[in-house]
Structures are given as structure tokens and as C-alpha cells.
């Protein structure tokens, strides 16, 4: 292909998302079975409703509807006057009723948007709809054999039979569908991070739950020239472009990886003059690639029809009644104005609600600047270095607060507090007072420091002479000697002053 | 509505969606029956509209846990089980 021809086919990616998030409720969406299934034995969280037994009647969980309304408020969506449920019919063993109860033509949230930033630039993506639905059960593909079950679970192609656990069946999900507003895989990642942050602030989502986030992404390529200055693309151009739907993405990183792969795969096809097939593809996280999936069902094959067992919901007025907390953007701006923090520090501190709450707690007790340094820089920095998350230490906030207190009350130096105590706290699990005692970091009393100053002067006549001859390095040498004698627990500034006093007297 | 024609291809497709294996002679028989059934349903077009039942809405339950079935109870109708799970043929 000539340079000119390839220039003529400069391409832009067009990406849209369907994000499934698990809503944090006590019970399933249509029955009273607990959703707390993490360590449960299989099929111990089921009932006639979520097992799809004949005659069982679903009843909507008010908590799930409330969570959906909160999401709607946070993404600035319309909550329609009336919203209904539909049956999506398909046969697969994870679906005990042979249909999934979902929403079809009147989802609970419509026309929202979410703002986020990519590399410092603000972006907004339109959210077409967000609807409630139930999760299917969990399937295991298994090979015959005599070994333990865990060793015989395998890929679908190699399986001899299937095992099903319906504990998860009926867990409330929200499917959030964006407009095809993304132009790069990196934008998708930033969006997902922001979405999770907002959902966690709302208290409707727990990212640490297994399978709490699942993403389907569609991607097509259009001529770069079709994208106008505002980043918009004509409808007809989008309709003409063949797109692929990538399934089985379960993380932000996975989304970026899957879409980068898919974008370059499509780009290569188009640039070599071949067509992109409109199809569903499966993301293989291990290999970082996408593979074609034989899909038997088209949209019309799902034969959607109204779920007659569930009367419609009329909850648009809940939008005024259900309160939501201050969201990350608002909180970040408040941190800048109220505490005088930099944008960067405020962003770090509002990245999760837990961090922000902890910061405010520390700031209230001591001082905002000290709190910002300790939470944003020291704590998050050390956690990050250890590949830990704030959730790994959220039961130790009291200990970190105590450490900040030791610094605020001048009982240990800031350097020791950070470089020794905090690090050991994270590495050994000990509390700050234990570490301070063990390492002998308590600030040495004034008498001891004074004694060390006198000793250092007596023992180093050469340095004293150098000092009197005006050599700058001499005082630093003597400070070092005193620090050594006090095990690093004296304040170097104080020592410097004491030495000068002693030497000049 | 005015096109009740069902062809064998459609029957085969619907059977596939329902994961039902049909022999050729069954396909033929069901094609005829489908047409009959759809014809029968056309009778409903002549039923006059009546007053609908009063509209229900917002039928919800509080988010409170209720006791679930035991594993034994949950599995009692299963034709085959293994380690507390329902066992079925492999899927594609
Ligand atoms: Zn249940």
C-alpha cells in the first residue's frame, strides 16, 4: 500500500460500553435470599423464586430500586414516570427459568451522562440508559476423572459436563449503556475508574466483590475525517461501519487491553483492504487478545415480552426523596477551597470515599496540611509501593491516626514516623506505639541531647577548630555526631542551634 | 399478524433456540401444528375489549433477608448432582 493510500485511510476508533455492575443489597432482586455468597457452600442461597420453580412469584426488592434511583441521580438521568420489567428468553443452564428478568423499552434510568478526566482533560460521555436485571447463576465446565473437582474444571471446549450453583442467580445488577462516545481505549479505562468511584461513593457498589464489574464493549473504525471538531460522528457513518462486540471483560485494565487489541486488529484488516466482520468476540485475559465467538442468537431471538408477574414501578418522585452523598467532583472542589489543597492532592484524596472520609477525620483532629501530607503522600504512597489498597488497612485507621498524633505532638520526628514507623506498621502489622518503643524512636529528652552536644564537642576538637575557622562543613559534621549519639531521635534543627550556642559560649 | 405462515425453517430455528432436537418428520408435523395454533389464536382478535383490572404498581418488598432453602432441598428435584451442585450435560 502506498503512503498516500494509507494516509487517506487514517482511522478513528468508535467505542461504546455496556457495563454490568452488581448493586450492593442485602437480598436478591426478586426474592429474600441473601446476596452474601462469597464463602457459601453452593446452592445454599436459593429459594423457589431464584430457582425458577413453577408457581413462584418474584417481588421487587425496594433496596435495589432505591440503589438504581441513586445511580440515576448521580449520572443526571431521567427516571421515567413508569418503568417495567421484561423477560429475555434464552436457554442456558445458568438461567433456571429459561428467561432472565430484565428491562427492555422503559429502563429505570434514561439519558444521563458522566464526566471524567483523561490525562488532565475533562471529558463527558452520554449514558443512553441504565436498567435493572437479575444475574444468572455460576457455571463450571468439568472433565470426567477421579481427581478433585477443582483440578477437573476446564474450558468449555474440553468439558464433559456442567455443574451449576444458583447462589448468585437473582443478584441485582445494573446495566449501564453508554453512547459510542469513546475515541480511545484509554478513555474507557478512565471512565470505568470514575464510574466505580461514583458508585462506591453512593454506597451501591463494592469493587472488591468477585464479579462485581463486567463489561461488554463495542468497537468500530471510521475514517478519521468523519470525526468533527467536537468529536462527534454522523449517525449514518456509524451505521455503515461494521462493529464487533467484545465480551468477557472484567476489569479497567482488561477493557483497555481488549479494546487496544481490537482496534489494531480492525485497523490492520481495513488497511489491508479486507472487511471487518460484524460479530461477537470473546476477550481472553490470559492472552490479551479477542477471539471470534459463534453467536447463535440475534436480538429478535430473545423474544422479549412484558413480565406479567411484576407490575410497573412508578418511582420518578423518588428522585427528590432518596438522598445521595456529596459526589467525588463536588468533594474535590470543596477540598481545594475549604482546605486550600492543590488540585492534585484533592484528586488523590477523593479517589475513594474511604480515603476522603479518613482525610477529613484526620484534618479535623489535627491540621489539614498535615493530614494531606500523611494521607495523600505518605499513606497512599507506601500502600501503592506495596501494591496494597486502602481497603487492605481500613480496619487500622485508628493506628494511622495515632501515628499522625505522635507527629503532631512532636513525640517523634516526621521522618522517623514516615520512613520507619509507617513502613514497619504496614510490613509487620504492629501498631505505631509498639514500633516506636521497639526502635527507640521517642524523641530524646532535652537533657540527653544537651549531653550529646557537650560530648560531641569534647570528642571532636578538630571539627571545633574548623568551625571557629569558619568552615561550613564542620557544624554539619557535629550535628551528625549528635544525631548518631541520640539514635536519630533528636531534631537536627534543634541540635544545630544547641551546638552553635555551646560553641559560641 | 396477517402473515401466519410458518415454514419448516422457522420451526427448526425455534427448536434450536429452545435447545430441542427435532427429527425431520417432527419438523413437518410441528410446522402444520404451528399454523393451526396461530390460526386458533386469531380468534382472540374478535374478543371485545373489556375493562382492565385496576392498575397495580410499586409492589415491592423491603430489603430484608429471608431464610433460603437448604442445599438438600434445593437439589431434591435434580436428576443428577455433584458436590452440592446441579449436574447437567456439557454446553456449547
Ligand atoms: Zn431466592
XYZ file of C-alpha atoms and ligand atoms in Angstrom:
598
model
C 0.000 0.000 0.000
C 1.368 3.422 -0.874
C 1.940 6.089 1.720
C -0.742 8.202 0.107
C -3.353 5.478 0.248
C -2.716 4.715 3.882
C -2.922 8.398 4.676
C -6.314 8.509 3.025
C -7.459 5.753 5.365
C -6.496 7.326 8.640
C -8.884 5.713 11.083
C -10.571 6.640 14.328
C -11.984 4.182 16.847
C -15.600 4.466 17.970
C -16.324 2.702 21.246
C -19.465 2.177 23.309
C -19.895 0.250 26.544
C -22.376 -1.913 28.369
C -21.225 -2.048 31.958
C -22.823 -4.519 34.349
C -22.398 -3.631 37.990
C -23.595 -5.585 40.970
C -25.740 -3.453 43.261
C -24.972 -3.765 46.955
C -28.143 -5.012 48.601
C -28.782 -7.438 51.438
C -31.054 -9.617 49.345
C -31.555 -10.648 45.736
C -33.591 -8.542 43.356
C -36.774 -10.647 43.309
C -36.548 -12.784 46.474
C -35.307 -12.600 50.051
C -32.250 -14.822 49.610
C -29.078 -13.229 50.933
C -26.565 -11.901 48.380
C -23.707 -12.625 50.780
C -22.495 -15.688 48.923
C -18.724 -15.191 48.907
C -17.744 -18.163 51.084
C -21.040 -20.018 50.959
C -21.465 -23.665 50.004
C -23.066 -23.999 46.552
C -26.859 -23.813 46.335
C -27.380 -22.688 49.925
C -28.717 -19.240 48.986
C -31.681 -20.236 46.848
C -35.462 -20.395 47.067
C -38.335 -21.293 44.729
C -38.150 -17.810 43.121
C -34.450 -17.770 42.210
C -34.507 -21.479 41.318
C -37.354 -20.743 38.913
C -39.669 -23.343 40.430
C -43.186 -23.416 38.940
C -45.632 -21.041 40.573
C -43.049 -18.968 42.428
C -43.694 -15.231 42.191
C -40.999 -12.570 42.056
C -41.396 -9.387 44.141
C -39.074 -6.444 43.501
C -36.564 -5.528 46.194
C -37.130 -1.918 47.236
C -33.420 -1.611 48.104
C -32.395 -2.442 44.527
C -34.816 0.148 43.126
C -33.526 2.750 45.547
C -29.943 1.968 44.515
C -30.937 2.354 40.850
C -32.524 5.741 41.562
C -29.326 6.833 43.324
C -27.313 5.833 40.260
C -29.801 7.775 38.120
C -29.316 10.900 40.230
C -25.546 10.590 40.154
C -25.440 10.337 36.346
C -28.048 13.049 35.952
C -30.508 10.696 34.222
C -34.286 10.881 33.839
C -36.318 8.489 35.961
C -39.415 7.898 33.803
C -42.931 8.116 35.191
C -43.355 4.387 34.676
C -40.771 1.658 34.294
C -41.440 -2.031 33.596
C -39.761 -5.425 33.512
C -39.459 -7.833 30.581
C -38.496 -11.445 30.063
C -35.467 -12.092 27.891
C -35.825 -15.673 26.694
C -32.867 -17.925 26.120
C -31.849 -21.405 27.137
C -28.685 -21.824 29.103
C -28.192 -23.778 32.334
C -27.163 -20.729 34.365
C -30.709 -19.441 33.876
C -33.120 -21.654 35.822
C -36.311 -20.088 34.418
C -35.085 -20.134 30.804
C -35.550 -16.392 30.795
C -33.849 -13.507 32.514
C -35.962 -10.782 34.072
C -34.589 -7.507 32.770
C -35.832 -4.164 31.466
C -36.399 -3.510 27.806
C -38.224 -0.480 26.444
C -38.669 1.501 29.654
C -35.466 1.327 31.688
C -35.376 2.990 35.097
C -32.665 5.490 34.040
C -32.537 7.264 30.682
C -30.362 9.954 29.115
C -27.659 10.520 31.682
C -24.030 11.496 31.454
C -20.803 11.060 33.334
C -17.886 13.459 33.435
C -14.383 12.203 33.965
C -10.868 13.280 33.137
C -8.331 11.693 30.834
C -4.765 12.848 31.282
C -5.933 16.042 32.896
C -8.557 16.808 30.267
C -12.266 16.841 31.147
C -14.494 14.556 29.080
C -18.189 13.785 29.218
C -19.824 10.622 27.944
C -23.563 10.280 27.396
C -25.305 7.386 29.049
C -28.179 6.151 26.933
C -29.820 4.052 29.608
C -29.255 2.104 32.798
C -31.564 -0.718 33.726
C -32.146 -3.290 36.441
C -31.825 -7.012 35.845
C -31.024 -10.264 37.584
C -27.693 -12.068 37.457
C -27.646 -15.696 36.254
C -26.081 -18.497 38.320
C -22.472 -19.672 38.106
C -21.427 -22.443 35.759
C -18.434 -24.742 35.927
C -17.248 -26.742 32.937
C -15.835 -30.047 34.140
C -13.924 -33.005 32.733
C -14.611 -36.588 33.835
C -11.940 -38.103 36.040
C -11.071 -39.194 39.532
C -9.132 -36.150 40.782
C -10.656 -33.452 42.948
C -13.270 -31.283 41.256
C -11.060 -28.183 41.275
C -8.437 -29.965 39.174
C -11.024 -31.038 36.602
C -12.659 -27.686 35.871
C -11.714 -26.694 32.355
C -12.603 -24.654 29.306
C -15.994 -25.070 27.709
C -14.487 -26.891 24.709
C -12.837 -29.613 26.776
C -15.732 -30.202 29.178
C -17.656 -33.457 29.602
C -20.368 -31.998 31.772
C -21.578 -28.896 33.591
C -22.076 -28.046 37.266
C -24.298 -25.191 38.335
C -24.510 -23.169 41.538
C -27.522 -20.829 41.746
C -26.316 -18.847 44.766
C -25.616 -15.872 42.519
C -28.808 -16.240 40.450
C -31.052 -13.258 41.124
C -28.330 -10.916 42.390
C -29.345 -7.384 41.395
C -27.370 -5.925 38.515
C -27.488 -2.605 36.808
C -26.561 -2.495 33.148
C -25.244 0.914 32.171
C -25.200 1.561 28.432
C -23.182 4.454 27.021
C -23.441 6.162 23.667
C -20.499 5.335 21.373
C -18.703 8.411 22.682
C -15.272 6.950 23.395
C -12.487 7.525 20.871
C -9.665 5.613 22.566
C -9.213 2.608 24.880
C -7.535 4.853 27.455
C -10.711 6.933 27.723
C -12.667 3.792 28.520
C -10.349 2.983 31.371
C -10.642 6.473 32.866
C -14.426 6.340 32.508
C -14.641 2.989 34.286
C -12.468 4.247 37.112
C -14.705 7.264 37.537
C -17.879 5.185 37.306
C -16.660 2.847 40.028
C -15.656 5.786 42.182
C -19.128 7.335 41.873
C -20.890 4.027 42.556
C -18.750 3.460 45.631
C -19.499 6.963 46.881
C -23.195 6.164 46.505
C -22.665 3.057 48.617
C -24.337 0.872 45.984
C -21.254 -0.989 44.760
C -18.337 -2.952 46.174
C -15.426 -3.298 43.762
C -13.799 -5.973 45.921
C -16.668 -8.412 45.331
C -15.822 -11.112 42.859
C -17.507 -10.462 39.522
C -18.989 -7.141 40.641
C -17.995 -5.444 37.369
C -18.439 -6.947 33.902
C -18.056 -5.106 30.662
C -19.159 -5.648 27.074
C -17.635 -3.177 24.657
C -18.412 -2.491 21.018
C -15.851 -1.021 18.680
C -15.804 0.074 15.065
C -13.406 2.083 12.962
C -14.384 5.073 10.851
C -12.385 7.427 8.662
C -10.741 9.953 10.940
C -12.104 12.705 8.675
C -15.654 11.811 9.744
C -14.995 12.949 13.291
C -15.874 16.644 13.620
C -14.129 19.149 15.878
C -16.465 18.364 18.775
C -15.562 14.691 18.439
C -18.998 13.802 17.026
C -19.682 11.440 14.142
C -22.672 11.341 11.825
C -25.230 8.590 12.625
C -25.178 7.190 9.100
C -21.400 6.780 9.189
C -21.685 4.823 12.428
C -24.415 2.619 10.986
C -22.320 1.797 7.937
C -19.269 0.772 9.944
C -19.142 -2.874 10.936
C -18.624 -3.227 14.633
C -17.595 -6.033 16.909
C -18.910 -6.651 20.379
C -16.230 -7.780 22.845
C -17.489 -9.772 25.811
C -15.950 -11.183 28.981
C -14.092 -8.098 30.175
C -13.906 -7.846 33.950
C -11.542 -5.011 34.821
C -10.494 -1.499 33.804
C -7.144 -2.782 32.671
C -8.805 -5.632 30.765
C -11.068 -3.150 28.981
C -8.140 -1.057 27.820
C -6.218 -4.148 26.739
C -9.149 -5.788 24.916
C -10.036 -2.600 23.049
C -6.444 -1.804 22.106
C -6.145 -5.282 20.652
C -9.454 -4.999 18.845
C -8.669 -1.529 17.452
C -5.374 -2.654 15.975
C -6.924 -5.873 14.646
C -9.622 -3.914 12.815
C -7.157 -1.273 11.635
C -4.959 -3.940 10.061
C -7.927 -5.584 8.325
C -9.182 -2.309 6.867
C -5.760 -1.085 5.828
C -5.081 -4.332 4.006
C -8.355 -3.894 2.150
C -10.351 -6.537 3.989
C -13.692 -6.129 5.742
C -14.369 -6.253 9.448
C -16.963 -8.865 10.188
C -19.858 -7.796 12.381
C -19.604 -10.329 15.175
C -19.289 -11.058 18.862
C -15.789 -11.691 20.181
C -14.547 -13.084 23.444
C -11.733 -11.391 25.383
C -9.077 -13.802 26.599
C -7.477 -12.096 29.573
C -4.538 -14.504 29.739
C -3.516 -13.899 26.131
C -4.700 -10.309 25.913
C -6.491 -10.991 22.643
C -10.044 -11.353 21.349
C -11.395 -14.401 19.542
C -14.491 -14.855 17.434
C -17.473 -16.385 19.221
C -20.107 -18.295 17.352
C -23.245 -16.428 18.342
C -26.479 -18.159 17.628
C -28.849 -15.574 18.947
C -29.866 -12.284 17.464
C -31.764 -9.613 19.337
C -35.134 -10.789 18.000
C -34.450 -14.351 19.105
C -34.712 -13.255 22.722
C -38.456 -12.771 22.213
C -38.725 -10.059 24.838
C -42.151 -9.667 26.396
C -43.574 -7.985 29.477
C -43.024 -9.820 32.763
C -46.665 -10.103 33.814
C -45.761 -11.135 37.376
C -44.212 -7.733 38.061
C -46.462 -4.674 37.993
C -44.839 -1.476 36.741
C -42.846 0.793 39.023
C -43.754 4.465 39.364
C -40.821 5.889 41.235
C -39.863 9.088 39.400
C -40.662 11.091 42.561
C -38.026 9.070 44.452
C -35.503 11.245 42.705
C -36.464 14.029 45.112
C -36.815 11.770 48.122
C -33.787 9.482 48.017
C -30.725 11.377 49.260
C -27.286 10.848 47.759
C -23.992 11.863 49.346
C -21.603 14.503 48.052
C -20.027 13.041 44.894
C -16.286 12.983 44.122
C -16.226 16.019 41.791
C -18.023 18.232 44.281
C -15.913 16.946 47.110
C -12.677 17.539 45.214
C -13.649 21.159 44.569
C -14.585 21.624 48.212
C -11.244 20.191 49.354
C -9.453 22.791 47.219
C -11.457 25.724 48.557
C -12.033 24.573 52.132
C -8.615 23.145 52.938
C -6.504 25.045 50.437
C -5.207 21.829 48.844
C -3.729 21.561 45.364
C -5.902 20.019 42.625
C -3.570 17.057 42.585
C -3.769 16.399 46.312
C -7.541 16.909 46.286
C -7.900 14.420 43.419
C -5.852 11.810 45.228
C -7.785 12.315 48.438
C -11.201 12.000 46.775
C -10.309 8.964 44.686
C -12.299 6.772 47.041
C -14.838 7.708 49.655
C -12.892 5.869 52.340
C -9.741 7.882 51.707
C -11.685 11.149 51.622
C -13.546 10.338 54.834
C -10.311 9.372 56.546
C -8.582 12.552 55.394
C -11.385 14.729 56.713
C -11.307 12.909 60.007
C -7.547 13.482 60.412
C -7.794 17.086 59.165
C -10.441 17.866 61.753
C -8.373 16.488 64.620
C -5.015 17.945 63.679
C -4.346 20.155 60.710
C -5.379 19.969 57.053
C -1.855 20.245 55.671
C -0.509 17.593 58.000
C -3.478 15.380 57.148
C -2.978 15.885 53.402
C 0.725 15.008 53.633
C 0.022 11.951 55.721
C -2.927 10.566 53.818
C -2.229 11.635 50.224
C 1.556 11.323 50.174
C 2.819 9.065 52.936
C -0.008 6.572 53.383
C -1.191 6.249 49.769
C 2.416 6.298 48.581
C 3.501 3.460 50.861
C 0.351 1.460 50.065
C 0.913 1.918 46.363
C 4.545 0.822 46.731
C 3.321 -2.379 48.384
C 0.555 -2.957 45.827
C -1.953 -2.521 48.621
C -5.273 -0.684 48.548
C -6.855 1.481 51.187
C -9.342 -1.342 51.746
C -6.464 -3.521 52.983
C -5.949 -1.286 56.008
C -9.397 0.168 56.568
C -9.570 -1.513 59.963
C -6.323 0.243 61.016
C -7.307 3.889 60.522
C -7.086 4.358 64.301
C -3.442 3.322 64.223
C -2.588 5.694 61.391
C -4.388 8.465 63.251
C -2.324 7.673 66.351
C 0.846 7.907 64.244
C -0.164 11.334 62.966
C -0.889 12.298 66.568
C 2.653 11.287 67.602
C 3.984 13.604 64.897
C 1.544 16.418 65.671
C 2.504 16.321 69.342
C 6.189 16.294 68.466
C 6.856 12.968 70.119
C 8.650 11.529 67.120
C 10.154 13.177 64.071
C 8.174 13.295 60.839
C 10.995 11.487 59.061
C 11.053 8.597 61.549
C 7.267 8.449 61.583
C 7.127 8.016 57.840
C 10.254 6.083 56.981
C 10.369 3.766 59.971
C 7.078 3.601 61.824
C 4.619 3.708 58.941
C 6.632 1.269 56.845
C 7.014 -1.170 59.724
C 3.338 -0.845 60.558
C 2.477 -1.921 57.028
C 5.127 -4.631 56.826
C 4.699 -6.205 60.270
C 1.147 -5.285 61.222
C 2.346 -3.742 64.505
C 0.738 -0.616 65.953
C 2.714 2.667 65.994
C 3.496 2.726 69.736
C 4.937 -0.775 69.536
C 7.192 0.227 66.648
C 8.277 3.456 68.359
C 9.229 1.545 71.537
C 10.982 -1.245 69.668
C 13.034 1.141 67.531
C 13.638 3.588 70.405
C 12.300 6.453 68.341
C 10.727 8.500 71.095
C 12.293 11.954 70.873
C 15.203 12.131 73.274
C 14.732 14.436 76.228
C 16.401 17.825 76.238
C 18.979 16.787 78.855
C 20.165 13.844 76.794
C 20.510 15.977 73.698
C 22.413 18.623 75.647
C 24.759 15.932 76.991
C 25.316 14.579 73.473
C 26.132 18.109 72.257
C 28.751 18.558 75.001
C 30.207 15.106 74.305
C 30.392 15.702 70.554
C 32.297 18.948 71.106
C 34.698 17.335 73.595
C 35.397 14.373 71.363
C 35.984 16.324 68.133
C 38.452 19.165 68.779
C 39.444 19.262 65.097
C 35.902 19.927 63.974
C 35.540 22.600 66.657
C 38.645 24.298 65.389
C 37.380 24.110 61.802
C 34.115 25.666 62.945
C 35.934 28.583 64.554
C 37.944 28.977 61.345
C 34.666 29.467 59.515
C 34.396 26.125 57.727
C 30.721 25.462 56.915
C 31.004 21.693 56.841
C 32.169 21.461 60.436
C 28.818 22.206 62.034
C 27.140 19.581 59.859
C 29.687 17.028 60.931
C 28.988 17.833 64.598
C 25.206 17.667 64.036
C 25.764 14.236 62.528
C 27.716 13.130 65.594
C 24.952 14.278 67.920
C 22.296 12.579 65.788
C 24.265 9.361 65.969
C 24.546 9.576 69.751
C 20.794 10.136 70.095
C 19.869 7.369 67.674
C 18.416 9.847 65.203
C 15.649 10.835 67.554
C 16.753 14.436 68.125
C 15.556 17.214 65.873
C 18.505 18.204 63.607
C 17.430 21.869 63.577
C 17.400 21.985 67.372
C 20.770 20.232 67.539
C 22.261 22.764 65.164
C 21.086 25.614 67.406
C 22.326 23.936 70.598
C 25.745 23.288 69.078
C 26.152 26.887 67.957
C 25.128 28.096 71.415
C 27.639 25.787 73.069
C 30.434 26.631 70.625
C 29.920 30.388 70.910
C 29.736 30.390 74.710
C -50.465 -10.744 12.338
C -51.814 -11.175 8.846
C -48.973 -13.483 7.897
C -49.407 -16.673 9.890
C -47.281 -18.698 7.502
C -44.774 -20.797 9.394
C -42.196 -22.687 7.380
C -40.061 -25.650 8.437
C -37.028 -23.384 8.638
C -38.696 -21.277 11.296
C -39.689 -24.341 13.299
C -36.128 -25.577 13.150
C -34.843 -22.198 14.328
C -37.294 -22.001 17.249
C -36.406 -25.575 18.218
C -32.712 -24.628 18.176
C -33.362 -21.648 20.423
C -35.170 -23.942 22.851
C -32.340 -26.485 22.598
C -34.798 -29.114 21.373
C -33.643 -31.705 18.858
C -36.321 -32.424 16.253
C -36.309 -35.169 13.626
C -37.334 -34.230 10.092
C -40.772 -35.805 10.391
C -41.348 -33.948 13.652
C -40.427 -30.694 11.963
C -43.037 -31.376 9.316
C -45.695 -32.222 11.891
C -44.896 -29.205 14.079
C -44.949 -26.860 11.116
C -48.569 -27.831 10.484
C -49.421 -27.612 14.157
C -47.820 -24.179 14.479
C -50.044 -22.909 11.708
C -53.114 -24.394 13.404
C -52.196 -22.923 16.754
C -51.564 -19.465 15.356
C -54.878 -19.688 13.484
C -56.622 -20.586 16.722
C -55.109 -17.572 18.415
C -56.511 -15.350 15.696
C -59.899 -15.917 17.301
C -58.703 -13.562 20.015
C -58.796 -10.716 17.508
C -62.608 -10.874 17.731
C -62.777 -10.731 21.524
C -64.151 -7.351 22.578
C -62.018 -5.246 24.869
C -63.174 -5.245 28.432
C -62.466 -3.152 31.463
C -58.963 -3.875 32.654
C -58.183 -4.763 36.195
C -57.242 -1.841 38.397
C -53.604 -0.960 37.791
C -51.189 -2.236 40.343
C -47.855 -0.506 40.709
C -44.923 -0.282 43.111
C -45.389 -3.748 44.537
C -42.110 -4.078 46.408
C -40.681 -5.784 49.449
C -38.184 -4.405 51.961
C -34.545 -5.451 51.500
C -34.662 -7.976 54.323
C -33.148 -11.428 54.246
C -35.426 -14.455 54.412
C -34.290 -17.942 55.062
C -33.217 -19.839 51.963
C -33.734 -23.499 51.179
C -31.146 -25.956 52.422
C -28.792 -27.434 49.854
C -30.661 -30.758 50.080
C -33.992 -29.060 49.482
C -32.615 -27.023 46.585
C -31.216 -30.122 44.891
C -34.073 -32.544 45.603
C -35.610 -32.311 42.125
C -32.297 -32.528 40.297
C -31.759 -35.636 38.196
C -28.064 -35.560 38.945
C -25.810 -33.638 41.344
C -22.153 -33.433 42.332
C -20.621 -31.720 45.356
C -23.728 -29.695 46.099
C -24.220 -28.563 42.531
C -26.700 -29.309 39.795
C -25.123 -31.549 37.188
C -26.041 -31.367 33.537
C -24.692 -32.140 30.082
C -21.902 -30.028 28.655
C -22.937 -26.864 26.900
C -21.711 -25.193 23.759
Zn -34.177 -16.821 46.258
